[in-house]
Short mmCIF file of C-alpha atoms in Angstrom, two decimals:
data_model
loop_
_atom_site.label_atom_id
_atom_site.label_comp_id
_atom_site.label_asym_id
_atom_site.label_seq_id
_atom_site.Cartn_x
_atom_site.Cartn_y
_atom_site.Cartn_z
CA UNK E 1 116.06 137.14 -4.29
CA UNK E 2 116.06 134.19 -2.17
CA UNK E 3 118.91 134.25 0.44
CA UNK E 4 120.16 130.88 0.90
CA UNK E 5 119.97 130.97 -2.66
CA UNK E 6 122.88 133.91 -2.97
CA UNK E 7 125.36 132.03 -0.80
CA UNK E 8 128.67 129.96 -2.21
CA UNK E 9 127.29 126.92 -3.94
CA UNK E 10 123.78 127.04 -3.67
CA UNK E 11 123.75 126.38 0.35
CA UNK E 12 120.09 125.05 1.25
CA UNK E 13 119.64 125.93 5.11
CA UNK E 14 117.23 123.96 7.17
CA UNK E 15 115.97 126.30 10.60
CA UNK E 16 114.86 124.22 12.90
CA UNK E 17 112.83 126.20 16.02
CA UNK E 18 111.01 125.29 18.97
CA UNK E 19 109.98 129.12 19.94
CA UNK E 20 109.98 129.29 24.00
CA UNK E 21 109.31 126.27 25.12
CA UNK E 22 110.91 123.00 25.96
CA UNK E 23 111.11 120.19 23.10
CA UNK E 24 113.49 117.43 23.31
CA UNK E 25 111.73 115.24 21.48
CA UNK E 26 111.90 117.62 18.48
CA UNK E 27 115.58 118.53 19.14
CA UNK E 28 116.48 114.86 19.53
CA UNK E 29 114.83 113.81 16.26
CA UNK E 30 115.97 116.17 14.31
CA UNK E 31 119.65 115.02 15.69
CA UNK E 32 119.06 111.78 14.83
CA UNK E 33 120.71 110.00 12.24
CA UNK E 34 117.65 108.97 10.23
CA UNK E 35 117.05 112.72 9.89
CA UNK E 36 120.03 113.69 8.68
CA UNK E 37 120.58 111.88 6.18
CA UNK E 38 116.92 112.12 5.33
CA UNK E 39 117.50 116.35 4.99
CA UNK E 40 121.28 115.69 3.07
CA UNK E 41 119.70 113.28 0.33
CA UNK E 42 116.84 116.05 0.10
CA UNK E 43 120.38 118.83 -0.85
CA UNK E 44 119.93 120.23 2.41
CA UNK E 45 123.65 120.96 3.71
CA UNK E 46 123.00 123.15 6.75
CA UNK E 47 121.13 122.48 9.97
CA UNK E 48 120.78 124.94 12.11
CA UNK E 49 118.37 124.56 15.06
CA UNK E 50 116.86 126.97 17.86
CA UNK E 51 116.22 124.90 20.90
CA UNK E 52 115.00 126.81 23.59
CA UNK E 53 114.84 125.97 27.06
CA UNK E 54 115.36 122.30 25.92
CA UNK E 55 118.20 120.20 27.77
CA UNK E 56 119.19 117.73 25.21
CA UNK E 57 122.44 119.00 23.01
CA UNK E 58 122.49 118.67 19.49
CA UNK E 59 126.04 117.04 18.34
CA UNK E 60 127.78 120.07 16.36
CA UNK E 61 128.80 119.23 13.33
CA UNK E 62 131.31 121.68 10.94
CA UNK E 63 133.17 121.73 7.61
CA UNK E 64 133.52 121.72 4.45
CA UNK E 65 133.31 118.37 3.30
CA UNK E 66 130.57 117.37 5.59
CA UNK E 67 127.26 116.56 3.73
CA UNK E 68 125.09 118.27 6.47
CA UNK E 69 126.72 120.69 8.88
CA UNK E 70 124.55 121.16 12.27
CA UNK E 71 124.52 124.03 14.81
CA UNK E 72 122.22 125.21 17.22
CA UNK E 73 121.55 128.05 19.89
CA UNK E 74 118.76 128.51 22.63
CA UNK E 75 117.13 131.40 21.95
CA UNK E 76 117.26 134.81 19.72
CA UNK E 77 115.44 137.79 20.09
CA UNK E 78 113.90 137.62 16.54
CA UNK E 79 114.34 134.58 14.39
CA UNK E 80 113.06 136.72 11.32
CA UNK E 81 116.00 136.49 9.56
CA UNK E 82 116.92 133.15 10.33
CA UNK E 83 113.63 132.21 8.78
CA UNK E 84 114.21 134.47 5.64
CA UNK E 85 117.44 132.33 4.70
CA UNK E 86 115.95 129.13 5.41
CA UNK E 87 115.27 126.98 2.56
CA UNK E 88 112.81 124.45 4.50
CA UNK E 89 111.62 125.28 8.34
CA UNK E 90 110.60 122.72 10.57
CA UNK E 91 108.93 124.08 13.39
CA UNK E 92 106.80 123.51 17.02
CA UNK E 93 103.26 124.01 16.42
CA UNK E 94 103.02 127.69 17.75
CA UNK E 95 100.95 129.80 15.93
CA UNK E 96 103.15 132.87 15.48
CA UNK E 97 106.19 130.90 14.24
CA UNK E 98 103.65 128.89 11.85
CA UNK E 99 102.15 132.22 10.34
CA UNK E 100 105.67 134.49 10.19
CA UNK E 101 106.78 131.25 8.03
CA UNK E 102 103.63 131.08 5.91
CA UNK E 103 103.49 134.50 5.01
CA UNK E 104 107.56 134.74 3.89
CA UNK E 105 106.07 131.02 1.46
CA UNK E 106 108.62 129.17 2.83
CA UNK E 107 108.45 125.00 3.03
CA UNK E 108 107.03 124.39 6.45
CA UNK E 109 107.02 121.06 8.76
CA UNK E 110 105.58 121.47 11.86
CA UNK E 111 105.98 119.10 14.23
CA UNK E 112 103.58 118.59 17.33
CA UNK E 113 104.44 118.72 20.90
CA UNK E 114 102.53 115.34 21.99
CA UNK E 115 103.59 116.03 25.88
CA UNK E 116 101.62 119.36 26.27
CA UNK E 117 99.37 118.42 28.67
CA UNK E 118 96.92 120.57 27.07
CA UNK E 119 97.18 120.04 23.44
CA UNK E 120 94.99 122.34 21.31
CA UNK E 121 97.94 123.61 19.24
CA UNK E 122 97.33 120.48 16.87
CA UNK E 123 94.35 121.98 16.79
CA UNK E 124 96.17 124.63 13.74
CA UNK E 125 98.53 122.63 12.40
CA UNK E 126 95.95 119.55 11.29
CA UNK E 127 93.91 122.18 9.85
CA UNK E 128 96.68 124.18 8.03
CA UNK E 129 97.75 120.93 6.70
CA UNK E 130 94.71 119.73 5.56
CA UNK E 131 94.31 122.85 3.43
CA UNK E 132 98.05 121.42 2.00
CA UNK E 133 99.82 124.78 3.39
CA UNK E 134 102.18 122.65 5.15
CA UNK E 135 103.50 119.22 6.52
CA UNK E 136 102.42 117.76 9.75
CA UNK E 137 104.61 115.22 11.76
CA UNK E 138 105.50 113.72 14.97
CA UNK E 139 108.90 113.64 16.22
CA UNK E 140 108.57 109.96 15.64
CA UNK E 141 107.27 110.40 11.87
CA UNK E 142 109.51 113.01 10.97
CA UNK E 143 112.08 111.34 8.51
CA UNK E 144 109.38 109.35 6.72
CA UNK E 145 107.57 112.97 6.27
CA UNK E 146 111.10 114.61 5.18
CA UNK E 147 111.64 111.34 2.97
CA UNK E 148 107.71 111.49 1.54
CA UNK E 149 107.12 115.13 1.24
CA UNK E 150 107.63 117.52 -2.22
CA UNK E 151 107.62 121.31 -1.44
CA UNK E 152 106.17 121.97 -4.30
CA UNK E 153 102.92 120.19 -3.38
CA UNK E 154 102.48 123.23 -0.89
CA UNK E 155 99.59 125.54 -1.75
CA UNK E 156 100.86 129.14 -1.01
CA UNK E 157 99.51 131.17 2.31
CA UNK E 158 97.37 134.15 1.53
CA UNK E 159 98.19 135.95 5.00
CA UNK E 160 95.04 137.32 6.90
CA UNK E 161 93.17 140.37 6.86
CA UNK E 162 92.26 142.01 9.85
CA UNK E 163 89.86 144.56 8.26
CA UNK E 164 86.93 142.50 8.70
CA UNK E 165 87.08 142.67 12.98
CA UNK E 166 87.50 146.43 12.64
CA UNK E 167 84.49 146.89 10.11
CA UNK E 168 82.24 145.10 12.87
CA UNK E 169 83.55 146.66 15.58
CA UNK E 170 82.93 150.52 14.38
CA UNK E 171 79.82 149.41 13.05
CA UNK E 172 78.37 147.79 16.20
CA UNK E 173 79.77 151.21 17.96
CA UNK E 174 77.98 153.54 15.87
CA UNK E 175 80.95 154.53 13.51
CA UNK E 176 81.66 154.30 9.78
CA UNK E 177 82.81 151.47 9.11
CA UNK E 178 85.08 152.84 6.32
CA UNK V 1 61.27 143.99 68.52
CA UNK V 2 63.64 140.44 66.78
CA UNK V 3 59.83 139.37 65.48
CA UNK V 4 59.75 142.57 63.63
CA UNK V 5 63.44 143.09 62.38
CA UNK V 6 62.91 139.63 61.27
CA UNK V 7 59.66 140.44 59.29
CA UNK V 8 61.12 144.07 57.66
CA UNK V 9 63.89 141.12 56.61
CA UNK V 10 61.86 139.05 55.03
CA UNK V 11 60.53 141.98 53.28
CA UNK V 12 63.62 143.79 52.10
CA UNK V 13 65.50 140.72 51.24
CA UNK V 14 63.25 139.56 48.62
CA UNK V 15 63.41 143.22 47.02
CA UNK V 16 66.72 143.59 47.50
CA UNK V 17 67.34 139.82 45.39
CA UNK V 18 64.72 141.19 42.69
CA UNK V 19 66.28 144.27 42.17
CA UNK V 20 69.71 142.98 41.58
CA UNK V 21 67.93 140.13 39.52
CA UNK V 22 66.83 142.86 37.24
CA UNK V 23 69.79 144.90 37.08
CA UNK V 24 71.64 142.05 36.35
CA UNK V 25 69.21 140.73 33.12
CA UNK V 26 69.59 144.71 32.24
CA UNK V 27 72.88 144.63 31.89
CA UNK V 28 72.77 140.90 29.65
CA UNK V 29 69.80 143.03 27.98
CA UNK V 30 71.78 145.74 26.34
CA UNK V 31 75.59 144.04 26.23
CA UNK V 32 75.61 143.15 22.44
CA UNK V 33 73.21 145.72 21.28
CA UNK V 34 74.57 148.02 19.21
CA UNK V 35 74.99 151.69 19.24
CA UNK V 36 72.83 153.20 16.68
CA UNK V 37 75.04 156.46 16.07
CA UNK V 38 78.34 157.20 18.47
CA UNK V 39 77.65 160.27 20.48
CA UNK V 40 81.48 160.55 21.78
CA UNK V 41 84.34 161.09 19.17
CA UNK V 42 87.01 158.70 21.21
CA UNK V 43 86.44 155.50 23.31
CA UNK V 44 88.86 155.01 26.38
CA UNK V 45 90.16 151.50 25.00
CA UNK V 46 91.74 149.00 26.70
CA UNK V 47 93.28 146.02 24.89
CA UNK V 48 94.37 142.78 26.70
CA UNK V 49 97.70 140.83 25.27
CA UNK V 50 98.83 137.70 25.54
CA UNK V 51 101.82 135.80 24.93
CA UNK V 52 103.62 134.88 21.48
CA UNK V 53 101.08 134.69 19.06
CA UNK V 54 98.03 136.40 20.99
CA UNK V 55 100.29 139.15 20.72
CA UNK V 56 101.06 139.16 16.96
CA UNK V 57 96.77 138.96 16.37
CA UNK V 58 96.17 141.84 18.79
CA UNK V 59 98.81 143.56 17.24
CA UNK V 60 97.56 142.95 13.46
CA UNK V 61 94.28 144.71 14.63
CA UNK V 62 95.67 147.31 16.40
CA UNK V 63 97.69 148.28 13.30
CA UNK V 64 94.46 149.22 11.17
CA UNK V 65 92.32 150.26 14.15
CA UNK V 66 91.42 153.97 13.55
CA UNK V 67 94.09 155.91 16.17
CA UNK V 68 91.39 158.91 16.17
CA UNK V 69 88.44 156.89 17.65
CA UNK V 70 90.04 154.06 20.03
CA UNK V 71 91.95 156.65 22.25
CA UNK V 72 93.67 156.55 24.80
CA UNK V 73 94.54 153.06 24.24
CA UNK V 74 96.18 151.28 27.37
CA UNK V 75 97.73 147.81 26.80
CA UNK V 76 97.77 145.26 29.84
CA UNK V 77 99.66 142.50 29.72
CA UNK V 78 100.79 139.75 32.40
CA UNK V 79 103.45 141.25 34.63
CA UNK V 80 105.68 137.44 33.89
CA UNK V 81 105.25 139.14 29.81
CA UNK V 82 108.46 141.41 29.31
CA UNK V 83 108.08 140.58 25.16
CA UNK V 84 104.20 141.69 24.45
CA UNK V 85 103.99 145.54 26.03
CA UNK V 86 107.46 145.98 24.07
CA UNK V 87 106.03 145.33 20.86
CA UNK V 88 102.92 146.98 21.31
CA UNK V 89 104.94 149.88 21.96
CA UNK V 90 107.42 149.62 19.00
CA UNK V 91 104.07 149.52 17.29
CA UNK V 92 102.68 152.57 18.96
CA UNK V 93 105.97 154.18 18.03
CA UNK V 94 105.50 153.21 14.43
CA UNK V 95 102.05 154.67 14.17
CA UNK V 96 103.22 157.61 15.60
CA UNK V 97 105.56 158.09 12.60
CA UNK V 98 102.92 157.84 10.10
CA UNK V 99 101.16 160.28 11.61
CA UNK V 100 101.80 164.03 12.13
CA UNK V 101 101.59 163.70 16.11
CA UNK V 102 105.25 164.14 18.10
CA UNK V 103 106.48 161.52 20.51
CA UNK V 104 105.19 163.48 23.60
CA UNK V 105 101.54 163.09 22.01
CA UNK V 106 102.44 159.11 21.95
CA UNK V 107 102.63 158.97 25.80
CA UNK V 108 99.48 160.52 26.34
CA UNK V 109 97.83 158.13 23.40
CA UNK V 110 99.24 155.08 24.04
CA UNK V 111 99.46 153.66 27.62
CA UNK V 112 101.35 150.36 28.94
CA UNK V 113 100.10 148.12 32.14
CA UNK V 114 100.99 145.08 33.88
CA UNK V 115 98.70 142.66 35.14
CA UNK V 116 99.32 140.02 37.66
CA UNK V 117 98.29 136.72 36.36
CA UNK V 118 95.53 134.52 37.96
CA UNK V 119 97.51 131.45 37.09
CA UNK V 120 101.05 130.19 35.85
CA UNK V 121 101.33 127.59 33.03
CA UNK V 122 101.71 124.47 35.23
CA UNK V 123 100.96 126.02 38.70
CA UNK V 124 98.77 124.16 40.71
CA UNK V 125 95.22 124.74 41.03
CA UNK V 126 95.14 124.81 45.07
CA UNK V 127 98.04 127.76 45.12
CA UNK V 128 95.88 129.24 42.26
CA UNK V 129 92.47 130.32 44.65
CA UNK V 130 94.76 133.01 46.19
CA UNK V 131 96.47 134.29 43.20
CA UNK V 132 93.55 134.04 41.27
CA UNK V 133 92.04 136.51 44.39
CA UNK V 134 94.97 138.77 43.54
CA UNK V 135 94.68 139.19 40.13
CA UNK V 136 91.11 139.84 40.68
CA UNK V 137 92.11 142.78 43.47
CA UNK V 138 94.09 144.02 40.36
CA UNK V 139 91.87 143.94 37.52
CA UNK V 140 89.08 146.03 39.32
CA UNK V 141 92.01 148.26 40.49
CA UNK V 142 92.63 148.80 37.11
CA UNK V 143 89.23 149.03 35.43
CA UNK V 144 88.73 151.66 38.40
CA UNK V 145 92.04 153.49 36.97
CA UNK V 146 91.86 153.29 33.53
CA UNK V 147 87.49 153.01 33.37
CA UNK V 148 87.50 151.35 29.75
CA UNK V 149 84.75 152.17 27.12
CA UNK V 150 86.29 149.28 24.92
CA UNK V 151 87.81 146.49 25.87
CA UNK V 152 89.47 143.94 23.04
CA UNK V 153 91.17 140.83 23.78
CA UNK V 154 91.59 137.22 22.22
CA UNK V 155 92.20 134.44 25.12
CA UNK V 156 95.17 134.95 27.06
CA UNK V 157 93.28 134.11 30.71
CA UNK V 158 94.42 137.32 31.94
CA UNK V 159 91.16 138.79 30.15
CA UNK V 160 88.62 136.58 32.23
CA UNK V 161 89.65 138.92 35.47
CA UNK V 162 89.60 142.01 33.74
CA UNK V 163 86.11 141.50 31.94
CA UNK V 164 84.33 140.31 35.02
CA UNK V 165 85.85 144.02 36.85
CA UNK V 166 84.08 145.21 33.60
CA UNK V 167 81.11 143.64 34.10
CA UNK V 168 80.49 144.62 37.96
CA UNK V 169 81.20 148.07 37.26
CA UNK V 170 78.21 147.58 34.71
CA UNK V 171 76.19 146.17 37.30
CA UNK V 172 76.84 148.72 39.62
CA UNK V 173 76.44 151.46 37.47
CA UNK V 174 80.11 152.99 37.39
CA UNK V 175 80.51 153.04 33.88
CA UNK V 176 79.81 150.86 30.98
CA UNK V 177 82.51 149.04 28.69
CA UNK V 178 81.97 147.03 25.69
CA UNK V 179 83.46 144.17 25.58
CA UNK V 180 84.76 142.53 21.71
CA UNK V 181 86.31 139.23 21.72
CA UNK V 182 88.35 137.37 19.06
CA UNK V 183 88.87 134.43 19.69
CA UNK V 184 92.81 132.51 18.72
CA UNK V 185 93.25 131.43 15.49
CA UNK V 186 94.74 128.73 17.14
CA UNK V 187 91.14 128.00 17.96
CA UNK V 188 90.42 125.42 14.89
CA UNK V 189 87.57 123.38 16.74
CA UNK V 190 87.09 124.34 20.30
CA UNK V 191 87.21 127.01 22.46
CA UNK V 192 89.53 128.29 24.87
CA UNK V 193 88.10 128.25 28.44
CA UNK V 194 88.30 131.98 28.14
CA UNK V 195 86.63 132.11 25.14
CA UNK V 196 83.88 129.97 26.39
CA UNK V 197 83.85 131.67 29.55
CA UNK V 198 82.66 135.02 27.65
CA UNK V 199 80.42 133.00 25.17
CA UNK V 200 78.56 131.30 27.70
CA UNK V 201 78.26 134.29 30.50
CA UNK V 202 77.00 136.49 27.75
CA UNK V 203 80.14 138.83 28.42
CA UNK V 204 81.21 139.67 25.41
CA UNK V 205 79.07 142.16 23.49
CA UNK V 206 80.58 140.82 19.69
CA UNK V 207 82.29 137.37 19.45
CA UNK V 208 84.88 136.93 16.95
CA UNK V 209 86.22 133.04 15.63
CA UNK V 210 88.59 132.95 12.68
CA UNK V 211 87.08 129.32 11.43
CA UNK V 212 84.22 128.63 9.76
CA UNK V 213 83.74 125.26 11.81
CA UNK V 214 83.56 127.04 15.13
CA UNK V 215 80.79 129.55 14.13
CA UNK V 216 78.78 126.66 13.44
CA UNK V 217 79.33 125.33 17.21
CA UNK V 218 79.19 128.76 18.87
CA UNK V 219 76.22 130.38 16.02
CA UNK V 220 76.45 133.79 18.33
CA UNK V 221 80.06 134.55 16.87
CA UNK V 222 80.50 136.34 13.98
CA UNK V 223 82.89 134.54 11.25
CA UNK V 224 86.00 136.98 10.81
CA UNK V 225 88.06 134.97 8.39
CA UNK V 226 92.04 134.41 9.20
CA UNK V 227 93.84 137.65 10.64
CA UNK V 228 97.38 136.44 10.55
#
């Protein structure tokens, strides 16, 4: 069933992905030390983060005995899969990342980008959260939301439906609308 | 002989101002009134796309639209967007499948255009005036090419130059497009500028919003409910 949940030893994977753009602030705090430990007392042991066209590294960390191994790359051409093996995403507050997480029902934390100049993607994420389909954080609250939060809380996603656009649009053009 | 050029002037210029006036308030007049019954079986459709998830919402409508009616369909997307007119093909392709029609039937169906873009996230708005004039040049270019019965787009700003091409070819009577306009589900309480470029202008002959909170701002948009 779940694929994280097939692997030696129960693995829980945490994705980390900032889609295109350019986070630091995410990519640093997910680094951080609060963080980690914050994810390995939660039985996360992987962390594996997509960082885009960010500059700051994430310190790589490996083996067996670690409590939390960490790894990262820039950018993939689908992160689909990455996102199917995840056991808890934490993600920028673009909408297509949001919704492809949604709809697979994984845990989601997204985490808002306060240096956009223009900042309507918190817009989403307030409301999605307010409707308890996922966390919301900032880079700076992030542990205390890790530390605070219960996955189970979550109220599952019932994707979209784009029926409703087409009906009105072959109506108001004169076709059936069936 | 300047007395009387001056006076035919003040004559003709006064028409000349009413009679755009009018065609102008014709045009408002009948964008957003709907067709009764569809005389042609297929609308020339042209559907705008945006980055990331623009894309993913076009696409999600696109997916369901009926092939049979809203063809041929050309896509347009920003010529700095490699990702969006390659999805909207592998989705093209995929439709195809379903379908009986062959892969040669695809290229006629299913057409792919870039668009330059009026503006660059973070490009200055002085540099923007001339490559705002460009993408202008390019959008009636285009509407001249590709003379769309439907157009369909959901905020990317590349839109805003291609539904003001639309709208002077309405004015000037070269053909008439109707214009449907969903606006981002990223769009919780506002607008984008796009979106309430359309809204305000009267552009847009249907108006879509995916949350209940902005149809009761903007009470000319119809309520579509999520589509991702």
């Amino acid at each position: 069933m779940d694929g994280a949940e097939n692997g030696e030893h129960s693995r829980k994977m945490v994705f980390v992905t900032v889609g295109t753009t350019c986070f630091d602030a995410l990519v640093k705090a997910v680094d951080s030390q609060q963080v980690r430990e914050q994810l390995s007392r939660k039985g996360y042991t992987d962390l594996l983060i997509q960082m885009g066209r960010g500059s700051y590294m994430p310190s790589k960390v490996s083996g067996e005995d670690e409590p939390l191994t960490v790894d990262y790359f820039t950018f993939s051409p689908s992160i689909a899969d990455y996102l199917k093996s995840a056991s808890l995403i934490i993600s920028h507050a673009g909408s297509g990342s949001i919704f492809e997480t949604l709809c697979l029902g994984k845990p989601l934390i997204v985490v808002v980008n306060e240096e956009l100049m223009d900042n309507h993607q918190s817009e989403l994420a307030e409301e999605l959260a307010e409707r308890k389909h996922l966390f919301y954080a900032r880079p700076q609250t992030l542990h205390q939301t890790i530390q605070d939060m219960s996955p189970e809380s979550l109220i599952p996603y019932s994707p979209g439906n784009p029926m409703p656009v087409v009906r009105l649009m072959n109506k108001f053009l004169g076709f059936p609308t069936d | 002989m300047e007395k009387d050029s001056d006076k035919i002037w003040c004559f003709v210029l006064p028409v000349l101002v009413a009679i755009f006036v009018i065609r102008v308030l014709y045009v408002l007049y009948w964008t957003g009134k709907p067709i009764g019954s569809s005389k042609t079986h297929s609308l020339r459709t042209l559907i705008v796309l945006g980055s990331g998830g623009h894309t993913a919402e076009m696409l999600s409508i696109m997916n369901v639209l009926q092939n049979d009616i809203y063809t041929p369909r050309f896509y347009v997307a920003a010529a700095t967007d490699n990702m969006s007119l390659k999805k909207a093909r592998v989705l093209e392709e995929s439709l195809m499948q379903q379908g009986e029609n062959s892969g040669r039937k695809m290229i006629e169906a299913a057409q792919f255009v870039q668009i330059y873009r009026s503006r660059e996230v973070g490009q200055s708005y002085i540099t923007s005036v001339g490559t705002t004039l460009i993408a202008m040049a390019h959008a009636l270019w285009l509407t001249l090419k590709i003379r769309p019965q439907v157009i369909i787009c959901n905020g990317p700003g590349t839109c805003i130059p291609l539904c003001a091409s639309a709208f002077l070819f309405k004015l000037l009577g070269l053909g008439w497009s109707h214009i449907f306009y969903v606006e981002s589900i990223a769009r919780v309480r506002k607008l984008s500028l796009s979106g309430l470029l359309l809204y305000k202008l009267l552009l847009a002959d249907q108006f879509y919003v995916q949350w209940p909170q902005l149809q009761k701002k903007f009470p000319r948009a119809h309520y579509v409910g999520c589509l991702m």
